[in-house]
C-alpha positions as a printed NumPy array, in Angstrom:
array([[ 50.383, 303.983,  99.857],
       [ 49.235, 303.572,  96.184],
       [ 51.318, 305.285,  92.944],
       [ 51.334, 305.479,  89.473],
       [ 53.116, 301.838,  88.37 ],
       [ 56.341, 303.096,  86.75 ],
       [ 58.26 , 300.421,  87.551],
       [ 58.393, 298.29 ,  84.521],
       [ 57.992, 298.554,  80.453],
       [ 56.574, 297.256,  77.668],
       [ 58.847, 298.239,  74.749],
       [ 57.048, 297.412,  71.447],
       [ 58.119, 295.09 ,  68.618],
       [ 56.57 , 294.444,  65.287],
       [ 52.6  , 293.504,  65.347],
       [ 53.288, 290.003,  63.5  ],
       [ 55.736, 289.066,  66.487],
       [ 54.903, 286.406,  68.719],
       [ 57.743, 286.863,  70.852],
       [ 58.001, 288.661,  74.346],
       [ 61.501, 288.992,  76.03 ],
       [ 60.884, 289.241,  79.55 ],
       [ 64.034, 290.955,  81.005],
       [ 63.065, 290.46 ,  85.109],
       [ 66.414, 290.714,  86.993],
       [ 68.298, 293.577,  85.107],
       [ 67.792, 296.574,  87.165],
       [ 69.35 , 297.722,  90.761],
       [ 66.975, 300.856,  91.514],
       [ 64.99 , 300.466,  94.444],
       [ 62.287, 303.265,  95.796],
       [ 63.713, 305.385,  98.732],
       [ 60.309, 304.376, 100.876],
       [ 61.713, 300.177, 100.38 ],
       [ 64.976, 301.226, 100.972],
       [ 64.427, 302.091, 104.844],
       [ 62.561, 298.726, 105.321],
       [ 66.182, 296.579, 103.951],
       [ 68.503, 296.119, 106.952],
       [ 71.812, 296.116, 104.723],
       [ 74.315, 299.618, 105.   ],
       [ 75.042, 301.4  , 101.521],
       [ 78.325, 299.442, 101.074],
       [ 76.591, 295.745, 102.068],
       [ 73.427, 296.586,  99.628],
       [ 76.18 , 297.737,  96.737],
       [ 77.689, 294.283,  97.576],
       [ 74.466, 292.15 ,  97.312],
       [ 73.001, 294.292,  94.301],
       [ 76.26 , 292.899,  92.401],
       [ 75.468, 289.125,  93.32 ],
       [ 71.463, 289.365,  92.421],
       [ 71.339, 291.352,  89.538],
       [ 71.293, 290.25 ,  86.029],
       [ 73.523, 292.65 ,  84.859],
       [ 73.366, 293.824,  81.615],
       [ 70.828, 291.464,  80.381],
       [ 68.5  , 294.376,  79.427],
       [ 71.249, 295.152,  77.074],
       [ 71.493, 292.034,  75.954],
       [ 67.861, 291.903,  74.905],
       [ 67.685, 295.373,  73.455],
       [ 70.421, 294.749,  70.867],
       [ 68.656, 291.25 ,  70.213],
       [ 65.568, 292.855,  69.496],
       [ 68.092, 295.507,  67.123],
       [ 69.6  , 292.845,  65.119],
       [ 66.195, 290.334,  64.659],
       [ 64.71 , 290.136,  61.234],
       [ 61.496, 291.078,  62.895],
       [ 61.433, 292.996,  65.992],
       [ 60.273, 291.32 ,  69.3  ],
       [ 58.778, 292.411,  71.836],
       [ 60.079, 293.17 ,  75.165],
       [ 58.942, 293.807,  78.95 ],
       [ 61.363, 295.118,  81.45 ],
       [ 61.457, 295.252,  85.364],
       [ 62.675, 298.463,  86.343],
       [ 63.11 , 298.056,  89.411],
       [ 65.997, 295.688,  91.302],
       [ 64.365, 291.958,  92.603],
       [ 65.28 , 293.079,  96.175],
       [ 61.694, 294.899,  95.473],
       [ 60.019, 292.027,  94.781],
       [ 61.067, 289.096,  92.271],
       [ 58.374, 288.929,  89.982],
       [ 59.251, 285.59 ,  88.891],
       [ 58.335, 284.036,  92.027],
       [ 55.263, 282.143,  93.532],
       [ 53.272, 285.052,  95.441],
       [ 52.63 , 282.053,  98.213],
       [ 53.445, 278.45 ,  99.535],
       [ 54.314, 277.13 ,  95.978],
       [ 57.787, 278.796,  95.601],
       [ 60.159, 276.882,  96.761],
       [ 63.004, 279.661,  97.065],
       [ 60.866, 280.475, 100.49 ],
       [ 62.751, 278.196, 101.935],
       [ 65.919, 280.468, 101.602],
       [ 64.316, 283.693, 102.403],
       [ 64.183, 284.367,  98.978],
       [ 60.004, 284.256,  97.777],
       [ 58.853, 287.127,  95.958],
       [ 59.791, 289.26 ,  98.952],
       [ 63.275, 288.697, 100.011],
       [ 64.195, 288.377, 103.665],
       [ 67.979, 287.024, 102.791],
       [ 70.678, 287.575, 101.149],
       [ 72.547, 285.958,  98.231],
       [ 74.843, 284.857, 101.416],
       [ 72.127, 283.641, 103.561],
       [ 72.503, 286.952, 105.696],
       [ 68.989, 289.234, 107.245],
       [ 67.992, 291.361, 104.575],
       [ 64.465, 292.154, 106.349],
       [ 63.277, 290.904, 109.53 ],
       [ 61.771, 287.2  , 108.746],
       [ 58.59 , 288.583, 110.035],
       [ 57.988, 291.257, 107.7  ],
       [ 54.736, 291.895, 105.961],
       [ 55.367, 291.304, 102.033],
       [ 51.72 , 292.158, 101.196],
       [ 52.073, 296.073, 100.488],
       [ 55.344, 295.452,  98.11 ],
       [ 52.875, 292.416,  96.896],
       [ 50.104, 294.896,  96.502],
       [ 51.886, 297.633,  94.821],
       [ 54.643, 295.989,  92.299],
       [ 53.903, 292.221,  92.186],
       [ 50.558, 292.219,  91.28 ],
       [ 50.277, 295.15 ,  89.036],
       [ 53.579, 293.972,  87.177],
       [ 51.891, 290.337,  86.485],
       [ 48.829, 291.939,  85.38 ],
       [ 51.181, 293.61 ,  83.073],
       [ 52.594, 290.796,  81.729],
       [ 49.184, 288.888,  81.159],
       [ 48.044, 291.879,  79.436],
       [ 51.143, 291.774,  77.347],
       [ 51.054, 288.072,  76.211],
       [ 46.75 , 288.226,  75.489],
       [ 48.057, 290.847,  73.36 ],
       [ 50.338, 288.351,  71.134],
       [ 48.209, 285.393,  71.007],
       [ 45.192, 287.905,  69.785],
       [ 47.539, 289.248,  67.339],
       [ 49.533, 285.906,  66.153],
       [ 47.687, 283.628,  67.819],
       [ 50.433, 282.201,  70.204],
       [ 53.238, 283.805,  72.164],
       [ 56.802, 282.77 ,  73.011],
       [ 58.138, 284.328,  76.11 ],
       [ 62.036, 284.225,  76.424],
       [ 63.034, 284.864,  79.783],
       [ 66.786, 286.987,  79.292],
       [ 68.725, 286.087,  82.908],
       [ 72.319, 285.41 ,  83.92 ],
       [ 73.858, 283.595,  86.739],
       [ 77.263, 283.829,  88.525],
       [ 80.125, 281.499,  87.245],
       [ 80.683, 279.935,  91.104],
       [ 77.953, 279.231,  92.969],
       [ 76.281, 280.718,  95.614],
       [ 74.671, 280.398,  99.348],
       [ 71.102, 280.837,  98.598],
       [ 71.135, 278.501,  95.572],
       [ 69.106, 275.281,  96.087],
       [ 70.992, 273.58 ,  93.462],
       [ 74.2  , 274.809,  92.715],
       [ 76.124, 271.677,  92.609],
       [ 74.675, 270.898,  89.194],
       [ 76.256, 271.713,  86.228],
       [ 76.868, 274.999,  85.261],
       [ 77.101, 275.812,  81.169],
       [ 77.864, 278.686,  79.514],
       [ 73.934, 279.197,  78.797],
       [ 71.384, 276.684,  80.793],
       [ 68.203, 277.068,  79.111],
       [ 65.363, 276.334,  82.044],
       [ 62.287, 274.776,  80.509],
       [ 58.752, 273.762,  81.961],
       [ 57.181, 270.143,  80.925],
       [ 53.792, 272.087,  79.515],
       [ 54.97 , 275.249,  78.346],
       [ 58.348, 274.414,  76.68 ],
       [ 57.855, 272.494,  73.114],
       [ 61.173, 270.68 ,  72.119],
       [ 61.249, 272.219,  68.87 ],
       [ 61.329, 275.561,  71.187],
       [ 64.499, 273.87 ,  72.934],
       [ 65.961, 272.754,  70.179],
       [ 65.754, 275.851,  68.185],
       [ 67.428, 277.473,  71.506],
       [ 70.583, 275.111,  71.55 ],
       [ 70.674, 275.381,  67.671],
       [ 70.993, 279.571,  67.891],
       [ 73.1  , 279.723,  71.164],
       [ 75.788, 277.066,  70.138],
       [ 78.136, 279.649,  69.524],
       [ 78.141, 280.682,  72.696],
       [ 79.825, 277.822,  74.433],
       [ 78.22 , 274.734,  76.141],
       [ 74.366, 274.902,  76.395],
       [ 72.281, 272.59 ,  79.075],
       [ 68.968, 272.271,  80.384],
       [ 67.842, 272.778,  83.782],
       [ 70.869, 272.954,  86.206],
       [ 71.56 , 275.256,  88.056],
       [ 68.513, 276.787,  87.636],
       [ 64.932, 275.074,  86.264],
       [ 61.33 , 276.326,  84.827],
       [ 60.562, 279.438,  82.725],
       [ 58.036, 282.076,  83.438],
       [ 53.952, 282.308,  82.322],
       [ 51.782, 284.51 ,  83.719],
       [ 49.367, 282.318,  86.309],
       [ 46.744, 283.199,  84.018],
       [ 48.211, 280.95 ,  81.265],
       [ 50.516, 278.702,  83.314],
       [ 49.621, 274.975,  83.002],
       [ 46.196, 275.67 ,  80.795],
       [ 47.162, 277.853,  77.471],
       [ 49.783, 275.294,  74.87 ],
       [ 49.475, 278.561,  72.534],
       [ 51.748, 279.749,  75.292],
       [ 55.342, 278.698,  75.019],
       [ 58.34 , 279.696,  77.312],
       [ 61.846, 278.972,  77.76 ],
       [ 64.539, 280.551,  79.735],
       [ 67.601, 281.714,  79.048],
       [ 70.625, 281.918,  82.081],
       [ 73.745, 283.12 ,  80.761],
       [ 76.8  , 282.832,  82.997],
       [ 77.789, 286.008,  83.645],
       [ 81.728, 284.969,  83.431],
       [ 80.96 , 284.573,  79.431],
       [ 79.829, 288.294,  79.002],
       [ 81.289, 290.596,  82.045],
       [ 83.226, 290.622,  85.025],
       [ 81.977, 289.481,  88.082],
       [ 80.372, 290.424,  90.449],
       [ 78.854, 293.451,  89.237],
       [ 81.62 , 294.619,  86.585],
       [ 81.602, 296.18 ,  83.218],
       [ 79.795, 294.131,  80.23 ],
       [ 82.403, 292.931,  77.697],
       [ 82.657, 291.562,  74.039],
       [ 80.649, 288.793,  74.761],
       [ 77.864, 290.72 ,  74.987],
       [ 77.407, 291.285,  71.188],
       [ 77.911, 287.82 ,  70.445],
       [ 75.138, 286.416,  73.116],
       [ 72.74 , 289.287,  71.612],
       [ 73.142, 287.959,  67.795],
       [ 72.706, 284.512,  69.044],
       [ 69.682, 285.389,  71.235],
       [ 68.277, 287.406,  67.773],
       [ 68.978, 283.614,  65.925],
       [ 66.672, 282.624,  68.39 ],
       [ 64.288, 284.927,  67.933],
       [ 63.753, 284.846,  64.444],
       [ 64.025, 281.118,  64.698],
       [ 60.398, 281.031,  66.785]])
């Protein structure tokens, strides 16, 4: 079954910006049609939707991209990661396969069946993983050929406690953990990170969660491609799991506009 992709956007910033927020994890809506293949009841897939979502992080990155100097640029999933997680490996290189969790899930945040371990991923693979990387490959070709390099800031959060499916959640756990990748993360990009989040409480690098996203057609070949992530705990900015966004929201999105305008 083929469809016009709807299920991400490409907001656009100003034409000198380099930067692309890449907001991955925000949304909870999932197609009627990939509904009926997840095992979960209503009340169980409420229940997981408020552990795996980055709630409110698409807010965070809209009012960012409000308060910069110069506007970035910004490309949002639409769709909830119980789809598919564009972020992942699309084969043996993820590691997160090992929990059931490549870029189609078949467990939970709790370890639990979400699909039946021998499900096919390659139609949700066909129809919203590999049009949205296109998408995203198209979108950074289109800041290096119009500033000649591109900085993409990937806008996630992460529970305060950790939880089953995590492969290393016995790490540290700061208030922002900014996940960087030995090729594609400069340490003036880090620095500049910890420099325009210190407000927000303690930042670290890597733990719980490690690497930053670039589309396979840059990753490992393309230095005019930089990347860092950003993983806010989500007990800094709303109540878990799930709940309402509160003040810390503004103050995350005027730090994460320091950073922008900082790169």
């Amino acid at each position: 079954m083929t469809e016009p992709v709807t299920s991400f956007e490409l907001l656009p910033g100003a034409a000198e910006s380099p930067v692309l927020l890449h907001v991955p994890h925000s949304a909870r809506a999932i197609p009627e049609d990939v509904r009926t293949g997840i095992l979960l009841d209503d009340p169980s897939l409420r229940r997981e939707l408020d552990h795996i979502t980055d709630a409110h992080t698409d807010r965070i990155a809209e009012r960012a991209a409000a308060l910069a100097e110069i506007t970035p640029w910004r490309f949002v999933n639409r769709l909830s990661r119980l789809v598919v997680d564009p972020e992942r490996f699309p084969d043996d290189r993820e590691e997160m396969l090992a929990a059931g969790m490549g870029a189609v899930y078949t467990r939970t945040t709790h370890r639990g069946e979400l699909r039946p371990a021998d499900a096919d991923p390659e139609p949700l693979l066909e129809r919203y993983f590999r049009p949205y990387a296109r998408a995203m490959s198209e979108a950074v070709a289109g800041r290096l050929a119009a500033t000649g390099r591109a900085v993409v800031i990937d806008v996630h959060s992460y529970p305060a406690e950790p939880l089953p499916y995590e492969l290393h959640g016995a790490g540290p756990r700061p208030a922002v953990c900014l996940g960087t990748d030995a090729f594609h993360t400069p340490p003036a990009l880090t620095g500049a990170a910890r420099t325009a989040l210190a407000g927000c409480g303690e930042t670290g690098l890597d733990s719980p969660f490690s690497g930053t996203y670039v589309p396979l057609e840059y990753y490992g070949r393309d230095r005019r491609v930089s990347a860092l992530m950003v993983e806010i705990r989500r007990d800094t900015y709303m109540a878990e799991p799930g709940g309402p966004a509160g003040p810390g929201l503004e103050r995350l999105a005027a730090a994460l506009a320091g950073l922008v305008d900082a790169v």
